[in-house]
PDB file of C-alpha atoms and ligand atoms in Angstrom:
ATOM      1  CA  MET A 750      35.393  87.745  58.663  1.00 65.00           C
ATOM      2  CA  ALA A 751      32.567  86.763  56.308  1.00 57.00           C
ATOM      3  CA  ALA A 752      29.144  85.682  57.515  1.00 52.00           C
ATOM      4  CA  ALA A 753      25.672  85.208  56.124  1.00 51.00           C
ATOM      5  CA  ARG A 754      23.962  88.640  56.302  1.00 45.00           C
ATOM      6  CA  GLU A 755      20.760  87.529  57.929  1.00 50.00           C
ATOM      7  CA  ALA A 756      22.383  85.071  60.294  1.00 66.00           C
ATOM      8  CA  GLY A 757      24.907  87.324  62.024  1.00 87.00           C
ATOM      9  CA  LYS A 758      28.262  85.921  63.089  1.00 92.00           C
ATOM     10  CA  ARG A 759      28.742  82.754  65.071  1.00 94.00           C
ATOM     11  CA  LEU A 760      31.971  82.123  66.919  1.00 97.00           C
ATOM     12  CA  ALA A 761      33.048  79.089  68.951  1.00 97.00           C
ATOM     13  CA  ILE A 762      35.521  79.078  71.808  1.00 98.00           C
ATOM     14  CA  GLU A 763      37.720  76.003  71.664  1.00 98.00           C
ATOM     15  CA  GLY A 764      40.601  74.666  73.746  1.00 98.00           C
ATOM     16  CA  ASN A 765      41.664  71.928  76.124  1.00 98.00           C
ATOM     17  CA  ILE A 766      39.767  70.852  79.246  1.00 98.00           C
ATOM     18  CA  ALA A 767      40.191  73.476  82.004  1.00 97.00           C
ATOM     19  CA  VAL A 768      42.104  75.898  79.773  1.00 98.00           C
ATOM     20  CA  GLY A 769      39.723  78.674  80.883  1.00 97.00           C
ATOM     21  CA  LYS A 770      36.851  78.744  78.374  1.00 96.00           C
ATOM     22  CA  SER A 771      34.155  79.584  80.957  1.00 94.00           C
ATOM     23  CA  THR A 772      36.296  82.354  82.434  1.00 96.00           C
ATOM     24  CA  PHE A 773      36.889  83.660  78.922  1.00 97.00           C
ATOM     25  CA  VAL A 774      33.105  83.734  78.326  1.00 96.00           C
ATOM     26  CA  ARG A 775      32.718  85.897  81.454  1.00 95.00           C
ATOM     27  CA  VAL A 776      35.390  88.326  80.222  1.00 97.00           C
ATOM     28  CA  LEU A 777      33.800  88.460  76.755  1.00 97.00           C
ATOM     29  CA  ARG A 778      30.403  89.161  78.345  1.00 95.00           C
ATOM     30  CA  LYS A 779      31.816  92.255  80.024  1.00 96.00           C
ATOM     31  CA  ALA A 780      33.720  93.459  76.978  1.00 96.00           C
ATOM     32  CA  PHE A 781      30.894  92.822  74.489  1.00 95.00           C
ATOM     33  CA  PRO A 782      27.605  93.051  76.430  1.00 94.00           C
ATOM     34  CA  GLU A 783      25.596  93.177  73.202  1.00 92.00           C
ATOM     35  CA  TRP A 784      26.773  89.712  72.117  1.00 93.00           C
ATOM     36  CA  SER A 785      24.932  86.474  72.981  1.00 93.00           C
ATOM     37  CA  MET A 786      26.965  83.892  74.899  1.00 93.00           C
ATOM     38  CA  ILE A 787      25.935  80.262  74.905  1.00 91.00           C
ATOM     39  CA  SER A 788      27.591  78.289  77.711  1.00 86.00           C
ATOM     40  CA  GLU A 789      28.378  74.606  77.663  1.00 82.00           C
ATOM     41  CA  PRO A 790      25.708  72.470  79.367  1.00 78.00           C
ATOM     42  CA  VAL A 791      28.102  70.443  81.587  1.00 85.00           C
ATOM     43  CA  SER A 792      25.581  70.444  84.448  1.00 83.00           C
ATOM     44  CA  LYS A 793      23.087  68.714  82.147  1.00 84.00           C
ATOM     45  CA  TRP A 794      25.512  65.853  81.589  1.00 88.00           C
ATOM     46  CA  GLN A 795      26.000  65.548  85.331  1.00 90.00           C
ATOM     47  CA  LYS A 796      22.269  65.080  85.872  1.00 88.00           C
ATOM     48  CA  VAL A 797      20.615  63.224  83.031  1.00 89.00           C
ATOM     49  CA  GLN A 798      17.055  62.164  83.635  1.00 84.00           C
ATOM     50  CA  ALA A 799      17.344  58.391  83.313  1.00 80.00           C
ATOM     51  CA  ALA A 800      13.736  57.524  84.159  1.00 68.00           C
ATOM     52  CA  GLY A 801      10.739  59.753  83.939  1.00 55.00           C
ATOM     53  CA  PRO A 802       7.013  60.162  84.231  1.00 52.00           C
ATOM     54  CA  HIS A 803       6.470  58.046  81.101  1.00 51.00           C
ATOM     55  CA  GLN A 804       7.738  55.033  83.037  1.00 51.00           C
ATOM     56  CA  ALA A 805       5.757  52.766  85.314  1.00 51.00           C
ATOM     57  CA  SER A 806       7.508  54.028  88.446  1.00 54.00           C
ATOM     58  CA  PRO A 807       6.683  57.648  89.251  1.00 50.00           C
ATOM     59  CA  SER A 808      10.038  58.153  91.009  1.00 55.00           C
ATOM     60  CA  GLN A 809      12.550  59.967  88.827  1.00 66.00           C
ATOM     61  CA  SER A 810      16.163  58.916  88.786  1.00 87.00           C
ATOM     62  CA  PHE A 811      19.121  60.852  87.491  1.00 89.00           C
ATOM     63  CA  ALA A 812      22.441  59.656  86.136  1.00 91.00           C
ATOM     64  CA  ASN A 813      25.780  61.455  86.119  1.00 93.00           C
ATOM     65  CA  LEU A 814      26.850  60.618  82.581  1.00 94.00           C
ATOM     66  CA  LEU A 815      30.118  62.575  82.849  1.00 95.00           C
ATOM     67  CA  GLN A 816      31.161  60.447  85.807  1.00 94.00           C
ATOM     68  CA  MET A 817      29.997  57.246  84.107  1.00 94.00           C
ATOM     69  CA  MET A 818      32.142  58.033  81.064  1.00 96.00           C
ATOM     70  CA  TYR A 819      35.284  58.648  83.129  1.00 96.00           C
ATOM     71  CA  GLN A 820      34.680  55.581  85.318  1.00 96.00           C
ATOM     72  CA  GLU A 821      33.790  53.130  82.563  1.00 97.00           C
ATOM     73  CA  PRO A 822      34.959  54.676  79.276  1.00 97.00           C
ATOM     74  CA  LEU A 823      34.499  51.545  77.175  1.00 97.00           C
ATOM     75  CA  ARG A 824      30.866  51.248  78.204  1.00 97.00           C
ATOM     76  CA  TRP A 825      29.809  54.900  78.257  1.00 97.00           C
ATOM     77  CA  SER A 826      31.973  56.967  75.858  1.00 98.00           C
ATOM     78  CA  TYR A 827      29.649  56.519  72.905  1.00 98.00           C
ATOM     79  CA  THR A 828      26.564  57.375  74.978  1.00 96.00           C
ATOM     80  CA  PHE A 829      28.293  60.435  76.404  1.00 96.00           C
ATOM     81  CA  GLN A 830      29.440  61.648  72.988  1.00 97.00           C
ATOM     82  CA  THR A 831      25.976  61.272  71.451  1.00 97.00           C
ATOM     83  CA  TYR A 832      24.420  63.180  74.335  1.00 95.00           C
ATOM     84  CA  SER A 833      27.041  65.908  74.445  1.00 95.00           C
ATOM     85  CA  CYS A 834      26.699  66.441  70.699  1.00 95.00           C
ATOM     86  CA  LEU A 835      22.897  66.407  70.908  1.00 94.00           C
ATOM     87  CA  SER A 836      22.845  69.083  73.614  1.00 93.00           C
ATOM     88  CA  ARG A 837      25.309  71.170  71.610  1.00 92.00           C
ATOM     89  CA  LEU A 838      23.271  70.732  68.456  1.00 93.00           C
ATOM     90  CA  LYS A 839      20.178  72.015  70.262  1.00 92.00           C
ATOM     91  CA  ALA A 840      22.154  74.998  71.560  1.00 89.00           C
ATOM     92  CA  GLN A 841      23.576  75.833  68.112  1.00 87.00           C
ATOM     93  CA  LEU A 842      20.095  75.676  66.566  1.00 90.00           C
ATOM     94  CA  GLU A 843      18.280  77.579  69.319  1.00 86.00           C
ATOM     95  CA  PRO A 844      16.782  80.818  67.962  1.00 81.00           C
ATOM     96  CA  LEU A 845      17.684  84.038  69.796  1.00 76.00           C
ATOM     97  CA  SER A 846      15.152  84.889  72.501  1.00 71.00           C
ATOM     98  CA  VAL A 847      15.288  88.597  71.600  1.00 67.00           C
ATOM     99  CA  LYS A 848      15.853  89.588  67.991  1.00 69.00           C
ATOM    100  CA  PRO A 849      18.582  92.242  67.787  1.00 66.00           C
ATOM    101  CA  LEU A 850      17.901  95.321  65.676  1.00 61.00           C
ATOM    102  CA  LYS A 851      20.794  94.616  63.352  1.00 63.00           C
ATOM    103  CA  MET A 852      20.652  90.844  63.068  1.00 65.00           C
ATOM    104  CA  TRP A 853      23.393  90.689  60.418  1.00 65.00           C
ATOM    105  CA  ASP A 854      25.715  92.423  62.872  1.00 76.00           C
ATOM    106  CA  HIS A 855      24.877  90.300  65.850  1.00 89.00           C
ATOM    107  CA  VAL A 856      27.514  87.994  67.316  1.00 94.00           C
ATOM    108  CA  ARG A 857      26.734  84.697  69.012  1.00 94.00           C
ATOM    109  CA  VAL A 858      29.512  82.928  70.890  1.00 96.00           C
ATOM    110  CA  PHE A 859      29.343  79.235  71.733  1.00 96.00           C
ATOM    111  CA  GLU A 860      31.470  77.476  74.321  1.00 96.00           C
ATOM    112  CA  ARG A 861      32.728  74.664  72.100  1.00 96.00           C
ATOM    113  CA  SER A 862      30.864  73.316  69.090  1.00 96.00           C
ATOM    114  CA  ILE A 863      29.689  70.112  67.486  1.00 96.00           C
ATOM    115  CA  TYR A 864      33.050  70.243  65.660  1.00 97.00           C
ATOM    116  CA  SER A 865      35.276  69.842  68.718  1.00 97.00           C
ATOM    117  CA  ASP A 866      32.886  67.141  69.905  1.00 97.00           C
ATOM    118  CA  ARG A 867      33.721  65.203  66.773  1.00 97.00           C
ATOM    119  CA  TYR A 868      37.214  66.243  65.683  1.00 98.00           C
ATOM    120  CA  VAL A 869      38.742  66.411  69.174  1.00 98.00           C
ATOM    121  CA  PHE A 870      36.865  64.238  71.659  1.00 98.00           C
ATOM    122  CA  ALA A 871      35.126  61.478  69.710  1.00 98.00           C
ATOM    123  CA  LYS A 872      38.106  61.124  67.343  1.00 98.00           C
ATOM    124  CA  ASN A 873      40.501  60.853  70.268  1.00 98.00           C
ATOM    125  CA  LEU A 874      38.309  58.348  72.120  1.00 98.00           C
ATOM    126  CA  PHE A 875      38.303  56.205  68.999  1.00 98.00           C
ATOM    127  CA  GLU A 876      42.077  56.462  68.593  1.00 98.00           C
ATOM    128  CA  ILE A 877      42.708  55.405  72.203  1.00 98.00           C
ATOM    129  CA  GLY A 878      40.276  52.496  71.873  1.00 98.00           C
ATOM    130  CA  HIS A 879      37.379  53.814  73.964  1.00 98.00           C
ATOM    131  CA  LEU A 880      35.035  53.919  71.007  1.00 98.00           C
ATOM    132  CA  ALA A 881      34.679  50.756  68.949  1.00 98.00           C
ATOM    133  CA  GLU A 882      35.123  50.984  65.192  1.00 98.00           C
ATOM    134  CA  ILE A 883      31.389  50.534  64.656  1.00 98.00           C
ATOM    135  CA  GLU A 884      30.544  53.248  67.195  1.00 98.00           C
ATOM    136  CA  TRP A 885      32.932  55.709  65.530  1.00 98.00           C
ATOM    137  CA  ALA A 886      31.524  54.862  62.089  1.00 98.00           C
ATOM    138  CA  ILE A 887      27.926  55.371  63.264  1.00 98.00           C
ATOM    139  CA  TYR A 888      28.868  58.590  65.098  1.00 98.00           C
ATOM    140  CA  GLN A 889      30.466  60.043  61.968  1.00 97.00           C
ATOM    141  CA  ASP A 890      27.545  58.936  59.820  1.00 97.00           C
ATOM    142  CA  TRP A 891      24.906  60.788  61.855  1.00 97.00           C
ATOM    143  CA  HIS A 892      27.187  63.767  62.489  1.00 97.00           C
ATOM    144  CA  THR A 893      27.728  64.251  58.753  1.00 96.00           C
ATOM    145  CA  PHE A 894      24.056  63.679  58.057  1.00 96.00           C
ATOM    146  CA  LEU A 895      23.008  66.341  60.593  1.00 95.00           C
ATOM    147  CA  GLN A 896      25.501  68.829  59.185  1.00 93.00           C
ATOM    148  CA  GLN A 897      24.064  68.288  55.728  1.00 93.00           C
ATOM    149  CA  ALA A 898      20.473  68.408  56.957  1.00 95.00           C
ATOM    150  CA  PHE A 899      20.899  71.662  58.885  1.00 94.00           C
ATOM    151  CA  GLY A 900      23.438  73.222  56.508  1.00 91.00           C
ATOM    152  CA  GLU A 901      24.320  76.875  57.169  1.00 91.00           C
ATOM    153  CA  GLN A 902      22.457  76.898  60.466  1.00 91.00           C
ATOM    154  CA  LEU A 903      25.363  74.938  61.934  1.00 93.00           C
ATOM    155  CA  ASP A 904      28.127  77.042  60.434  1.00 94.00           C
ATOM    156  CA  ILE A 905      30.698  78.640  62.693  1.00 96.00           C
ATOM    157  CA  HIS A 906      32.301  81.725  61.145  1.00 95.00           C
ATOM    158  CA  GLY A 907      35.370  81.810  63.346  1.00 97.00           C
ATOM    159  CA  PHE A 908      37.072  79.814  66.086  1.00 98.00           C
ATOM    160  CA  LEU A 909      38.657  81.413  69.146  1.00 98.00           C
ATOM    161  CA  TYR A 910      41.306  78.880  70.107  1.00 98.00           C
ATOM    162  CA  LEU A 911      42.466  79.241  73.707  1.00 98.00           C
ATOM    163  CA  ARG A 912      45.842  77.562  73.970  1.00 98.00           C
ATOM    164  CA  ALA A 913      47.963  76.734  77.002  1.00 98.00           C
ATOM    165  CA  PRO A 914      50.406  73.867  77.577  1.00 98.00           C
ATOM    166  CA  PRO A 915      48.700  70.681  78.818  1.00 98.00           C
ATOM    167  CA  GLU A 916      50.674  70.938  82.099  1.00 98.00           C
ATOM    168  CA  ILE A 917      49.017  74.313  82.800  1.00 98.00           C
ATOM    169  CA  CYS A 918      45.573  72.882  81.967  1.00 98.00           C
ATOM    170  CA  MET A 919      46.327  70.025  84.370  1.00 98.00           C
ATOM    171  CA  GLU A 920      47.079  72.508  87.166  1.00 98.00           C
ATOM    172  CA  ARG A 921      43.840  74.413  86.469  1.00 97.00           C
ATOM    173  CA  LEU A 922      41.886  71.153  86.334  1.00 97.00           C
ATOM    174  CA  ARG A 923      43.257  70.097  89.735  1.00 97.00           C
ATOM    175  CA  GLN A 924      42.560  73.536  91.190  1.00 96.00           C
ATOM    176  CA  ARG A 925      38.909  73.632  90.149  1.00 93.00           C
ATOM    177  CA  GLY A 926      38.459  70.050  91.424  1.00 93.00           C
ATOM    178  CA  ARG A 927      35.450  68.829  89.430  1.00 93.00           C
ATOM    179  CA  PRO A 928      34.955  65.432  91.162  1.00 94.00           C
ATOM    180  CA  GLU A 929      34.249  63.484  87.936  1.00 94.00           C
ATOM    181  CA  GLU A 930      37.649  64.547  86.528  1.00 95.00           C
ATOM    182  CA  LYS A 931      39.841  63.456  89.404  1.00 94.00           C
ATOM    183  CA  GLU A 932      41.297  60.492  87.486  1.00 93.00           C
ATOM    184  CA  VAL A 933      42.103  62.541  84.364  1.00 97.00           C
ATOM    185  CA  GLN A 934      45.790  62.129  83.559  1.00 97.00           C
ATOM    186  CA  LEU A 935      48.227  64.550  81.915  1.00 98.00           C
ATOM    187  CA  ARG A 936      48.544  62.064  79.032  1.00 98.00           C
ATOM    188  CA  TYR A 937      44.858  62.569  78.216  1.00 98.00           C
ATOM    189  CA  LEU A 938      45.225  66.358  78.126  1.00 98.00           C
ATOM    190  CA  GLU A 939      48.286  65.960  75.883  1.00 98.00           C
ATOM    191  CA  GLN A 940      46.228  63.884  73.456  1.00 98.00           C
ATOM    192  CA  LEU A 941      43.423  66.464  73.401  1.00 98.00           C
ATOM    193  CA  HIS A 942      45.989  69.232  72.900  1.00 98.00           C
ATOM    194  CA  THR A 943      47.374  67.394  69.878  1.00 98.00           C
ATOM    195  CA  GLN A 944      43.871  66.909  68.455  1.00 98.00           C
ATOM    196  CA  HIS A 945      43.192  70.656  68.747  1.00 98.00           C
ATOM    197  CA  GLU A 946      46.516  71.434  67.069  1.00 98.00           C
ATOM    198  CA  HIS A 947      45.886  69.015  64.180  1.00 97.00           C
ATOM    199  CA  TRP A 948      42.425  70.426  63.637  1.00 97.00           C
ATOM    200  CA  LEU A 949      42.828  74.191  64.148  1.00 97.00           C
ATOM    201  CA  MET A 950      46.506  74.957  63.519  1.00 96.00           C
ATOM    202  CA  GLU A 951      47.992  72.346  61.215  1.00 95.00           C
ATOM    203  CA  LYS A 952      44.658  71.748  59.451  1.00 93.00           C
ATOM    204  CA  SER A 953      45.691  68.121  59.124  1.00 89.00           C
ATOM    205  CA  THR A 954      42.410  66.632  60.375  1.00 91.00           C
ATOM    206  CA  GLU A 955      40.049  65.603  57.647  1.00 91.00           C
ATOM    207  CA  ILE A 956      37.080  67.944  58.050  1.00 92.00           C
ATOM    208  CA  HIS A 957      33.877  67.044  56.329  1.00 85.00           C
ATOM    209  CA  SER A 958      32.438  70.554  55.860  1.00 89.00           C
ATOM    210  CA  GLU A 959      34.255  72.993  53.589  1.00 90.00           C
ATOM    211  CA  ASN A 960      32.947  76.031  55.512  1.00 91.00           C
ATOM    212  CA  ILE A 961      34.311  74.666  58.760  1.00 93.00           C
ATOM    213  CA  ARG A 962      37.613  73.688  57.161  1.00 93.00           C
ATOM    214  CA  ASN A 963      38.039  77.256  55.882  1.00 93.00           C
ATOM    215  CA  ALA A 964      36.733  79.134  58.925  1.00 96.00           C
ATOM    216  CA  PRO A 965      39.358  81.538  60.355  1.00 97.00           C
ATOM    217  CA  VAL A 966      41.029  80.679  63.652  1.00 98.00           C
ATOM    218  CA  LEU A 967      42.203  83.216  66.222  1.00 98.00           C
ATOM    219  CA  LEU A 968      44.951  81.748  68.381  1.00 98.00           C
ATOM    220  CA  LEU A 969      44.874  83.170  71.916  1.00 98.00           C
ATOM    221  CA  ASP A 970      47.734  82.293  74.224  1.00 98.00           C
ATOM    222  CA  VAL A 971      46.297  81.872  77.715  1.00 98.00           C
ATOM    223  CA  THR A 972      49.337  80.326  79.362  1.00 98.00           C
ATOM    224  CA  LYS A 973      49.336  83.291  81.741  1.00 97.00           C
ATOM    225  CA  ASP A 974      46.360  83.115  84.083  1.00 95.00           C
ATOM    226  CA  PHE A 975      43.950  85.883  82.997  1.00 95.00           C
ATOM    227  CA  GLU A 976      41.146  85.376  85.517  1.00 94.00           C
ATOM    228  CA  ASP A 977      42.196  88.272  87.783  1.00 93.00           C
ATOM    229  CA  ASP A 978      44.573  90.077  85.441  1.00 95.00           C
ATOM    230  CA  THR A 979      42.883  93.036  83.724  1.00 96.00           C
ATOM    231  CA  ASN A 980      45.925  93.772  81.521  1.00 96.00           C
ATOM    232  CA  GLU A 981      45.920  90.246  80.219  1.00 97.00           C
ATOM    233  CA  GLN A 982      42.148  90.405  79.675  1.00 97.00           C
ATOM    234  CA  GLY A 983      42.567  93.680  77.737  1.00 97.00           C
ATOM    235  CA  ARG A 984      45.227  92.097  75.535  1.00 97.00           C
ATOM    236  CA  LEU A 985      42.960  89.141  74.727  1.00 98.00           C
ATOM    237  CA  MET A 986      39.891  91.318  74.079  1.00 97.00           C
ATOM    238  CA  SER A 987      41.748  93.595  71.674  1.00 97.00           C
ATOM    239  CA  GLN A 988      42.778  90.522  69.668  1.00 97.00           C
ATOM    240  CA  VAL A 989      39.134  89.444  69.527  1.00 97.00           C
ATOM    241  CA  LYS A 990      38.089  92.943  68.426  1.00 95.00           C
ATOM    242  CA  THR A 991      40.570  92.903  65.535  1.00 96.00           C
ATOM    243  CA  PHE A 992      39.534  89.392  64.543  1.00 96.00           C
ATOM    244  CA  ILE A 993      35.837  90.172  64.398  1.00 93.00           C
ATOM    245  CA  LYS A 994      36.204  93.214  62.111  1.00 85.00           C
TER     246      LYS A 994
HETATM  247  N1  LIG B1612      33.850  66.413  77.383  1.00 56.48           N
HETATM  248  C1  LIG B1612      34.008  65.215  76.703  1.00 56.48           C
HETATM  249  N2  LIG B1612      33.611  65.126  75.414  1.00 56.48           N
HETATM  250  C2  LIG B1612      33.086  66.185  74.777  1.00 56.48           C
HETATM  251  C3  LIG B1612      32.958  67.415  75.433  1.00 56.48           C
HETATM  252  C4  LIG B1612      33.357  67.502  76.747  1.00 56.48           C
HETATM  253  O1  LIG B1612      34.495  64.246  77.283  1.00 56.48           O
HETATM  254  N3  LIG B1612      32.697  66.046  73.521  1.00 56.48           N
HETATM  255  C5  LIG B1612      34.212  66.479  78.818  1.00 56.48           C
HETATM  256  C6  LIG B1612      35.591  66.990  79.119  1.00 56.48           C
HETATM  257  C7  LIG B1612      35.420  67.640  80.463  1.00 56.48           C
HETATM  258  C8  LIG B1612      33.978  68.127  80.466  1.00 56.48           C
HETATM  259  O2  LIG B1612      33.309  67.358  79.478  1.00 56.48           O
HETATM  260  O3  LIG B1612      35.584  66.675  81.488  1.00 56.48           O
HETATM  261  C9  LIG B1612      33.845  69.608  80.150  1.00 56.48           C
HETATM  262  O4  LIG B1612      34.759  69.870  79.130  1.00 56.48           O
HETATM  263  P1  LIG B1612      35.197  71.248  78.509  1.00 56.48           P
HETATM  264  O5  LIG B1612      36.648  71.280  78.244  1.00 56.48           O
HETATM  265  O6  LIG B1612      34.364  71.484  77.309  1.00 56.48           O
HETATM  266  O7  LIG B1612      34.771  72.314  79.610  1.00 56.48           O
HETATM  267  P2  LIG B1612      35.611  72.853  80.837  1.00 56.48           P
HETATM  268  O8  LIG B1612      34.605  73.276  81.873  1.00 56.48           O
HETATM  269  O9  LIG B1612      36.621  71.845  81.242  1.00 56.48           O
HETATM  270  O10 LIG B1612      36.314  74.091  80.191  1.00 56.48           O
HETATM  271  P3  LIG B1612      37.025  75.347  80.837  1.00 56.48           P
HETATM  272  O11 LIG B1612      37.622  74.952  82.151  1.00 56.48           O
HETATM  273  O12 LIG B1612      38.058  75.704  79.803  1.00 56.48           O
HETATM  274  O13 LIG B1612      35.968  76.374  81.015  1.00 56.48           O
END
């Protein structure tokens, strides 16, 4: 897998809601302790500071933007998608706190990327009518602009695509019981599954950046629950090891 020498390698874990990305990050952490793992800031979206010290009232109030989006998608999808992409952008641009000795060899793994934000979630929300045409146009405009402005800094050198049937993701979603997601329907997970397939497998989604379009994809079948299964974890980690070489 090619990568800029000074920048090291950057990988992104992708896959449907509740497929097991956070669990996968924990397994990767154990298998590759020298790598940097950057988790998804879901808790940030659940507690957005909506009023602060700059305002007349000194009392701070917080909003659960994830819940707002699921409860009133027409009103809040665009706001959620801008904020989710902004927090991801900050994470992708964040310099490493400790500089590794061999920077060119260092691997950074992100839980999702600004690319699934756009080519899976925002695209799907537009297609199901939760983003207006003008919102989708503006979203794409600034997304493309930021990619051009930050260039290579936003490149991902490989995608680790965790795939399981939407029905399995639905079971895992119900089991973990995140309150904001209780109204999520199987249909929605099927749509997101299709968006991932179009983008990463069939390559039929129109991708703005050539580097992202050509980045290699490792397909990892996680239909079998791997959380407590060390054999399954070993099988997945050896695929990652081969991919990264
Ligand atoms: N989300 C969204 N739009 C985005 C990114 C995320 O609507 N651009 C939502 C979908 C989920 C929540 O945010 O309700 C978290 O989504 P993820 O699939 O990224 O994270 P999970 O915690 O569900 O992943 P996993 O269970 O695989 O660890």
